[in-house]
Coordinates of C-alpha atoms in Angstrom, one line a residue:
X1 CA 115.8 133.1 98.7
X2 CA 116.0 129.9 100.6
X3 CA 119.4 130.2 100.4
X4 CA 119.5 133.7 102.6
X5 CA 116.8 132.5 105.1
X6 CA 119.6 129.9 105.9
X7 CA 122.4 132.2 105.9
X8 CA 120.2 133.9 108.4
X9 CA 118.8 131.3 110.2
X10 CA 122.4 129.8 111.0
X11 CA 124.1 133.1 111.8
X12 CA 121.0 134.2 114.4
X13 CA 121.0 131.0 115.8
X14 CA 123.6 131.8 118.6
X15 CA 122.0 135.2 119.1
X16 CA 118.5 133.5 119.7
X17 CA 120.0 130.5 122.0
X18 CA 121.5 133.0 124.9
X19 CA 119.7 135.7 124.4
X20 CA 117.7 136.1 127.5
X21 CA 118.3 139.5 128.5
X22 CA 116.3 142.4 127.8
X23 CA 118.5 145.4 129.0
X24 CA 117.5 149.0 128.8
X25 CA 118.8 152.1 129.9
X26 CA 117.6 153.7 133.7
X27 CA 118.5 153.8 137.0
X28 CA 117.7 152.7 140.5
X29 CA 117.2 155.0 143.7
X30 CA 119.0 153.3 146.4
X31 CA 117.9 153.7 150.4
X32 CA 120.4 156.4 151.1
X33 CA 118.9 158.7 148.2
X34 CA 121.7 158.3 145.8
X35 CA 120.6 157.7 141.9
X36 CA 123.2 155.2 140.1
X37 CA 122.5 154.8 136.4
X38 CA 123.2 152.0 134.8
X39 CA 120.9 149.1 132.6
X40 CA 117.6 147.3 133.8
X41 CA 116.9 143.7 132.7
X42 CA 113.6 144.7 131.6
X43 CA 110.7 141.5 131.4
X44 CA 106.9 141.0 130.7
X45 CA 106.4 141.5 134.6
X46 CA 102.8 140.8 133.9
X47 CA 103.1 140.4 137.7
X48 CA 104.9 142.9 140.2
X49 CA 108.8 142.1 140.2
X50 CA 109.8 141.0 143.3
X51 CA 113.4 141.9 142.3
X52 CA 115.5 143.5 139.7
X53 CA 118.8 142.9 137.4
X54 CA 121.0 146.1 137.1
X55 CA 123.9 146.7 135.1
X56 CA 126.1 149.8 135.3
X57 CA 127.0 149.3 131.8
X58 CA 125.4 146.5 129.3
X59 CA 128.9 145.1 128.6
X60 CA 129.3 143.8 132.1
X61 CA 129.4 140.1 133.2
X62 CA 128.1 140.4 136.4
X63 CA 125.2 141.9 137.2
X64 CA 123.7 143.5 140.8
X65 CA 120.3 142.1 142.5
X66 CA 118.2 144.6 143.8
X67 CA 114.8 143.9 145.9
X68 CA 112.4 146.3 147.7
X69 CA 114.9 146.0 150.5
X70 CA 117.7 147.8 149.0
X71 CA 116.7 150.0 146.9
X72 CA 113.5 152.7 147.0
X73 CA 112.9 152.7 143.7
X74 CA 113.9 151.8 139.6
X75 CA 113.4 153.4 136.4
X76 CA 113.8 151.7 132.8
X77 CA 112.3 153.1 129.5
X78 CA 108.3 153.5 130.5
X79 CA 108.6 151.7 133.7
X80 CA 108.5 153.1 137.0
X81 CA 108.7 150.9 139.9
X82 CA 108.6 151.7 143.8
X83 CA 109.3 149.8 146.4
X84 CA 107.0 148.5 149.1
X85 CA 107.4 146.7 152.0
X86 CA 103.9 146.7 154.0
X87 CA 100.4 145.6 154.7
X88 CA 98.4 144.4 151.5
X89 CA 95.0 143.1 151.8
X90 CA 94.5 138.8 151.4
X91 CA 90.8 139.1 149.8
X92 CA 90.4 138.5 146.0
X93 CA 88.8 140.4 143.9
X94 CA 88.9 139.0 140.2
X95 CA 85.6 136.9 138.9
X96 CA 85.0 134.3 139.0
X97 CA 88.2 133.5 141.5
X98 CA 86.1 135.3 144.3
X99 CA 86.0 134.2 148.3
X100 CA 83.3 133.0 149.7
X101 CA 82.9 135.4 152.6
X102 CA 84.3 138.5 153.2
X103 CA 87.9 138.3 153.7
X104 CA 89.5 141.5 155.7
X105 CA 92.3 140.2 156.5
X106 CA 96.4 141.5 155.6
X107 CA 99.4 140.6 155.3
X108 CA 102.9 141.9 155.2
X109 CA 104.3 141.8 151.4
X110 CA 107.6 143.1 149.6
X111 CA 107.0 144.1 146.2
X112 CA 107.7 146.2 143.0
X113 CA 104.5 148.8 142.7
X114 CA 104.3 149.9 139.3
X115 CA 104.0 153.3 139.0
X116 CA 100.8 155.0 136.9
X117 CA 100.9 158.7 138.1
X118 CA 103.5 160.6 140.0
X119 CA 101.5 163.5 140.9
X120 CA 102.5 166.7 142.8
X121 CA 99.7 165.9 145.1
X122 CA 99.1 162.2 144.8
X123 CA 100.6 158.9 143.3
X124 CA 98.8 156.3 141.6
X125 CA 100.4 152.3 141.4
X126 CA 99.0 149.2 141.1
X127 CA 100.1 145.7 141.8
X128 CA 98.9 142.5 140.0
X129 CA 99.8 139.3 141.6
X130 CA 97.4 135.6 142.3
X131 CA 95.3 136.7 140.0
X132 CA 94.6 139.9 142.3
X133 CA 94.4 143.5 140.8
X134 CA 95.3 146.0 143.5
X135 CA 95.2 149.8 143.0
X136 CA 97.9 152.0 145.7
X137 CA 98.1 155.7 146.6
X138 CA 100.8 157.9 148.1
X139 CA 100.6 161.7 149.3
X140 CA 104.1 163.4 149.0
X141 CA 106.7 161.4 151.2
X142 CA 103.7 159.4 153.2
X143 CA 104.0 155.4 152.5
X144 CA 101.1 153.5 150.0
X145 CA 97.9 152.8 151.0
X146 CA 95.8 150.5 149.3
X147 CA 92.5 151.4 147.8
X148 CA 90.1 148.3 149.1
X149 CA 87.7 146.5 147.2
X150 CA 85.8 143.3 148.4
X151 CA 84.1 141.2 145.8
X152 CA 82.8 138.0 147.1
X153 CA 80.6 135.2 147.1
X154 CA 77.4 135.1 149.8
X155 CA 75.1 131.8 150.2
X156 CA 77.5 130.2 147.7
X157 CA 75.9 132.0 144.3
X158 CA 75.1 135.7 144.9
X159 CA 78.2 138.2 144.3
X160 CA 78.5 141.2 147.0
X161 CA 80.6 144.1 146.5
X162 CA 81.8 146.4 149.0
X163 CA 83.5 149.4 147.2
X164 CA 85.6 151.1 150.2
X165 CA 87.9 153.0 148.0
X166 CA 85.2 155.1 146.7
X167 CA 85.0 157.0 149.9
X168 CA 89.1 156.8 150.0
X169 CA 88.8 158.6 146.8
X170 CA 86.2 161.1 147.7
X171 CA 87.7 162.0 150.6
X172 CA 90.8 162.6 148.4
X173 CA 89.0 165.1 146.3
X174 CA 88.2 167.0 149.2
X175 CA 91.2 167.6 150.6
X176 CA 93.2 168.6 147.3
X177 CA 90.3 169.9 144.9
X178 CA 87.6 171.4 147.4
X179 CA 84.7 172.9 145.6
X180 CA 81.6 171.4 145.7
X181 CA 82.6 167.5 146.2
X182 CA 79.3 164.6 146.7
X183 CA 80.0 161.1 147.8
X184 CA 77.5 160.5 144.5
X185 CA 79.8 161.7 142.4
X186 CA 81.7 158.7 142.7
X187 CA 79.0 156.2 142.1
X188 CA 80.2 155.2 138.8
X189 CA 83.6 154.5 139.5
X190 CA 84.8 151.2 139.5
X191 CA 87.6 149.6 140.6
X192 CA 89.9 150.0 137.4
X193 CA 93.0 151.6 135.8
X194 CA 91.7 154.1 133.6
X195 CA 88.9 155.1 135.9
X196 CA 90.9 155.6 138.4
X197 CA 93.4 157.8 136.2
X198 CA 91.1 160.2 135.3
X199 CA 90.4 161.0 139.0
X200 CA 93.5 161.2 140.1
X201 CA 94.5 163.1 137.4
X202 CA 91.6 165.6 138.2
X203 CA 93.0 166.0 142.0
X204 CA 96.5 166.6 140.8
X205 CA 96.0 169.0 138.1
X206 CA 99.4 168.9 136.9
X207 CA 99.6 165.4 137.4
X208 CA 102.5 163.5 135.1
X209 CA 101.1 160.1 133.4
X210 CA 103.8 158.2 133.8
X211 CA 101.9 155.4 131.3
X212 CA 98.3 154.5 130.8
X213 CA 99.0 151.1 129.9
X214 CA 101.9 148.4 129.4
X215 CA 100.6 147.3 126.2
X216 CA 99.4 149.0 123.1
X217 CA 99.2 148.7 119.4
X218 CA 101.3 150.0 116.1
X219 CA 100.2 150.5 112.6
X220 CA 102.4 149.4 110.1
X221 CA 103.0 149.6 106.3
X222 CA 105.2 148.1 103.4
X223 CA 106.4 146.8 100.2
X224 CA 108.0 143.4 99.2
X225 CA 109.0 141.2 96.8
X226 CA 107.8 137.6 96.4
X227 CA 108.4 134.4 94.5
X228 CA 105.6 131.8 94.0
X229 CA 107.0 128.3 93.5
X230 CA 104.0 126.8 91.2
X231 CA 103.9 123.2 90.6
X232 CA 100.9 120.3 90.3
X233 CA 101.2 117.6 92.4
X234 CA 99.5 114.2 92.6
X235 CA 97.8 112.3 89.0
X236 CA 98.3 114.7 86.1
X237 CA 99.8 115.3 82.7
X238 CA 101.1 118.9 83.8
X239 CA 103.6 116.9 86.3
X240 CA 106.4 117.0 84.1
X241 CA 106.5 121.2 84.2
X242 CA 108.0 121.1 87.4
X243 CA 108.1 124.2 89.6
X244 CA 107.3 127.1 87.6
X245 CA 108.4 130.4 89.3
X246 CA 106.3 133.7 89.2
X247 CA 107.8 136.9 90.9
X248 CA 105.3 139.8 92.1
X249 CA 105.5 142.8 94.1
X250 CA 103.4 142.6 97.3
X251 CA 102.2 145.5 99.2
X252 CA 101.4 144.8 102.7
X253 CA 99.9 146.8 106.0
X254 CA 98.4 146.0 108.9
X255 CA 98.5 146.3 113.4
X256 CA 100.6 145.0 115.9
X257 CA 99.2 144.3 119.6
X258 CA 101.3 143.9 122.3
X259 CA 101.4 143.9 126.2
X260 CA 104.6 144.8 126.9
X261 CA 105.5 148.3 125.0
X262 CA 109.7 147.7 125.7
X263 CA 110.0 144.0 125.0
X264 CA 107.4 143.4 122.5
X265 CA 108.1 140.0 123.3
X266 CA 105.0 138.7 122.3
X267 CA 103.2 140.7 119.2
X268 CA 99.9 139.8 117.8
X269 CA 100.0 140.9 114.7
X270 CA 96.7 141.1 111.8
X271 CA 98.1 141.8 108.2
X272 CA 96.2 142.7 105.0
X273 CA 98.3 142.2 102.1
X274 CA 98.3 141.8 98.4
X275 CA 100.3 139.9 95.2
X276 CA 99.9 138.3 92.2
X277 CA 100.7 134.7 90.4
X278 CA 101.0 134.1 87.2
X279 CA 102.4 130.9 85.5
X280 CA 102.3 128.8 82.7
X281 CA 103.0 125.2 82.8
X282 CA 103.7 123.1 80.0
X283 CA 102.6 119.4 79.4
X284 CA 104.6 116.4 78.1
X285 CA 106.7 116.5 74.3
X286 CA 104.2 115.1 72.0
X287 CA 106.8 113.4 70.9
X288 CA 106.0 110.6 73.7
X289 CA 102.4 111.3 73.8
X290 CA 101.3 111.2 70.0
X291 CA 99.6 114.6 70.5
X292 CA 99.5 116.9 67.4
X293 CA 101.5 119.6 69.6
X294 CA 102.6 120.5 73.5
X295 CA 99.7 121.5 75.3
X296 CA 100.3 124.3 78.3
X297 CA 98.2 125.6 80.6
X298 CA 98.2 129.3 82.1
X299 CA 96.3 131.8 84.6
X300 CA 96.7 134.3 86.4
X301 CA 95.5 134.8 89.9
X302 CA 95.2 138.3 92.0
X303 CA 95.7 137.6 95.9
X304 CA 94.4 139.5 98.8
X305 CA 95.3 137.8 102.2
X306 CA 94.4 138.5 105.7
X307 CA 97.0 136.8 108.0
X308 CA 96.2 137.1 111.6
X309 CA 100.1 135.3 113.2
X310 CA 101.8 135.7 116.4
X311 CA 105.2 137.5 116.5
X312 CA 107.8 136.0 119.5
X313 CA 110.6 138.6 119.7
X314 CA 114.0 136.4 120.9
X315 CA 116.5 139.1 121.5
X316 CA 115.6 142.7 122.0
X317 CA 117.5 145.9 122.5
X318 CA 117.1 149.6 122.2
X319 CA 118.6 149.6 119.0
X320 CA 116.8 146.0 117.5
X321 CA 114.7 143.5 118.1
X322 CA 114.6 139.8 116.3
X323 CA 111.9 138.2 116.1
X324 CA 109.8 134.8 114.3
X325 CA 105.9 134.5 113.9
X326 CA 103.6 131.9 112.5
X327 CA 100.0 132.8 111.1
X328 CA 97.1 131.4 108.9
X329 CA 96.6 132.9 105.5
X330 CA 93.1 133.4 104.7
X331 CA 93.3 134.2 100.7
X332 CA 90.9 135.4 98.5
X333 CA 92.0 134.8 94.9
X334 CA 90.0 135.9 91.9
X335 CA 91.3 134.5 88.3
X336 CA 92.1 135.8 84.5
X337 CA 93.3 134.1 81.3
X338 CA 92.3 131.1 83.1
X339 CA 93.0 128.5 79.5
X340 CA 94.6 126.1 77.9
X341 CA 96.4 126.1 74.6
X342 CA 99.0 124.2 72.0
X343 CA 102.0 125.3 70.7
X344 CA 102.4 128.6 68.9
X345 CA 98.9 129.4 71.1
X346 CA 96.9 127.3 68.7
X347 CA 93.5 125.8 69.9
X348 CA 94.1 122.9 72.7
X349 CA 92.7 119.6 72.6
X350 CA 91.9 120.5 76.3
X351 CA 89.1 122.5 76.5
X352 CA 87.7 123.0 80.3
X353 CA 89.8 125.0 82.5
X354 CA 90.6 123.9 85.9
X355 CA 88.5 125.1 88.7
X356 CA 90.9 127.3 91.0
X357 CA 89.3 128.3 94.1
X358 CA 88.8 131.4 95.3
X359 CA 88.8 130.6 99.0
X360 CA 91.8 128.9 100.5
X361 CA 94.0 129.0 103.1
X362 CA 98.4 129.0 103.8
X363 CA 100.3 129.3 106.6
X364 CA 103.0 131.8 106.6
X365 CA 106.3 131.7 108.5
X366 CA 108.7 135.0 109.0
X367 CA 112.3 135.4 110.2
X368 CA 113.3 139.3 110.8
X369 CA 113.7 142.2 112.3
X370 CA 113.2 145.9 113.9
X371 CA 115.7 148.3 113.8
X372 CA 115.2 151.6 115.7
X373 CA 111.6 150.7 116.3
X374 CA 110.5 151.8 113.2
X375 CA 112.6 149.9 110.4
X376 CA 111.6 145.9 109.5
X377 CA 113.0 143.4 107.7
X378 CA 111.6 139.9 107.7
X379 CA 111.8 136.7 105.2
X380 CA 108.7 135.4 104.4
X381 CA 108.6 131.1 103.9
X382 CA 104.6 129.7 103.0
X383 CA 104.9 126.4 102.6
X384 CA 103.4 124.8 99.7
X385 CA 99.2 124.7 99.5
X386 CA 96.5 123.5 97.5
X387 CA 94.2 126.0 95.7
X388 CA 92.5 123.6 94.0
X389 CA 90.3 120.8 95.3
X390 CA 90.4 117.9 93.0
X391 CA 90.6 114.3 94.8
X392 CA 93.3 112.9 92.2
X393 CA 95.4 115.9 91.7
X394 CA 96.3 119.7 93.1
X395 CA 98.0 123.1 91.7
X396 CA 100.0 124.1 94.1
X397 CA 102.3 126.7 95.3
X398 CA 105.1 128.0 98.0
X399 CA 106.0 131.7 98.8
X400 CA 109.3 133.0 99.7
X401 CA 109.6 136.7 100.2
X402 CA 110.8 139.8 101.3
X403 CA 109.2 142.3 103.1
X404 CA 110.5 145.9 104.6
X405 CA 107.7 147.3 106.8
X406 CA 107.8 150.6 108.4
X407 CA 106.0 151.3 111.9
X408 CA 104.3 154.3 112.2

């Protein structure tokens, strides 16, 4: 096993070094209306772009810069971008980062507005950037306009809102759903993404989600193999067994989170899991100890882990994605056949068991991947820990594993 988590190691390292790039099939809208098609570096852009990579096909060198200057607009797996070149508003708006008076002011900005609804009636996009969350709208072939909201500071301590784009939205309702429309009706509705796309879902009707969030979450399942590398370490007749090996199935399931549903760049990633141990070590030949017989020692141990870790995908394509993660183990063991005996399992001279605890704690490492989305393979390396907690000596063990997973 060690030696294929090598093998692998050296043979992704190149892979891992230079792979920066992220691209995925779409297509960008350029000023004069034409559509090229072609590849989209797509990143985290927890913040608005403020320009794009484009590739007509992924073998390519060189690639093509695009801003909000040259082209209107980009498409690339769930993303939907458009371009914007006008006034935004200066004030921010996210606690505790708030001004300390009530800033109206604007400014001219050139940015990527990420697209939430393209609606037959109405658009919805927002914009995240210095820590400011900003909600835009667009009716048919009109340009954005910002949805305000002031949040600020008065007398130093007391927090004044002035919700302006309630009204914008109301007024909204009355021009494309009519009926029987109240200001109040709007009273609950705060400045956020999924409030707002419920409205402005409403006041499309057939209104196209283009995505309610860039993040999200994955179920998983799976079955692996492992090998427990036993051995006793520090002051202790059961030194001279060495490593003892004990092989177990291990079933495994759990839940990825993520931010960024194309990249998955960064996963986290709680796993509940399941394997056993079970060795048997023998002491030293009698024939240097005097002892009437070899004396060995034996138990077997039942492991349920929860492993909370963090996944970093390095290279990641339509077709697979490679990733490593690092977690902490939290283990709870319980014990059978916990004994000692002699040769031929006659009665040992030894007669108290050692104390194995059922609480303890590893800290897995993974190498792998994710083919098709669905499809994982990943090594498994724990190195060694201590489920014992005597001062002079410790039973120990290291994991190696591996695991196929399959995302639902």
């Amino acid at each position: 096993m060690k030696t294929l988590i090598t093998i692998l190691a050296t043979l992704l390292c190149p892979i891992l070094c230079v792979a920066q790039s992220n691209y995925r099939e779409g297509y960008v809208i350029q000023n004069n209306g034409d559509t090229v098609k072609g590849y989209i570096n797509v990143k985290e852009w927890d913040t608005n772009p403020q320009s794009i990579s484009f590739k007509k096909s992924v073998a390519d060198k060189g690639e093509t810069k695009y801003t909000p200057l040259t082209v209107k607009s980009f498409t690339a797996g769930d993303y939907s971008y458009l371009a914007y070149i006008g006034h935004v508003s200066n004030n921010k708006n996210v606690f505790p980062d708030l001004d300390t008076y009530r800033d109206t002011t604007t400014r001219v900005d050139t940015v990527f507005l990420h697209e939430l609804i393209s609606g037959s009636k109405v658009s919805l996009y927002d914009k995240f950037q210095d820590n400011k969350r900003s909600f835009f709208y667009k009716e048919g072939n009109q340009l954005p306009v910002e949805l305000i909201y002031y949040n600020y500071y008065e007398d130093g301590s007391t927090i004044r809102t002035l919700p302006v784009y309630i009204s914008q939205v109301f007024e909204l309702q009355k021009k494309y759903s009519g009926g029987d429309v109240r200001l109040t009706d709007f009273d609950r509705l705060n400045y956020r993404k999924d409030d707002l796309l419920k409205v402005f879902e409403k006041i499309n009707g057939d209104g196209k989600r283009v995505h309610k969030s860039t993040g999200g979450h994955q179920f998983f399942a799976g079955l692996g193999g492992v090998v427990s590398q036993n051995r006793f370490v520090g002051d202790n007749q059961f030194i001279t067994a060495g490593t003892v090996n004990s092989f177990s199935p291990r079933i495994h399931a759990g839940v990825d989170i993520f931010n960024n549903v194309v990249t998955k760049k960064l996963v986290l990633r709680t796993e509940v899991s399941f394997y056993y141990n079970k060795p048997t070590f023998a002491g030293a030949d009698p024939i240097y100890t005097g002892a009437k017989n070899r004396q060995f020692y034996q138990f077997e141990q039942y492991n349920a882990s929860i492993t909370p870790q963090v996944v970093f995908s390095f290279y990641s394509t339509a077709a697979a994605r490679i990733f490593a993660s690092a977690g902490i183990g939290l283990n709870f063991s319980f014990y059978k056949n916990n004994r000692f005996y002699g040769d031929n399992n006659t009665t040992s001279y030894l007669n108290v068991p050692y104390k194995l605890e059922r609480y303890w704690a590893n800290f897995p490492l993974q190498l792998g991947a994710v083919i098709a989305k669905r499809y994982e393979v990943a090594f498994t390396y724990i190195p060694r820990a201590a489920y014992t907690n005597y001062v002079l000596f410790g039973v120990t063990s290291r994991v190696l594993g591996v695991n196929l997973r399959y995302h639902l």
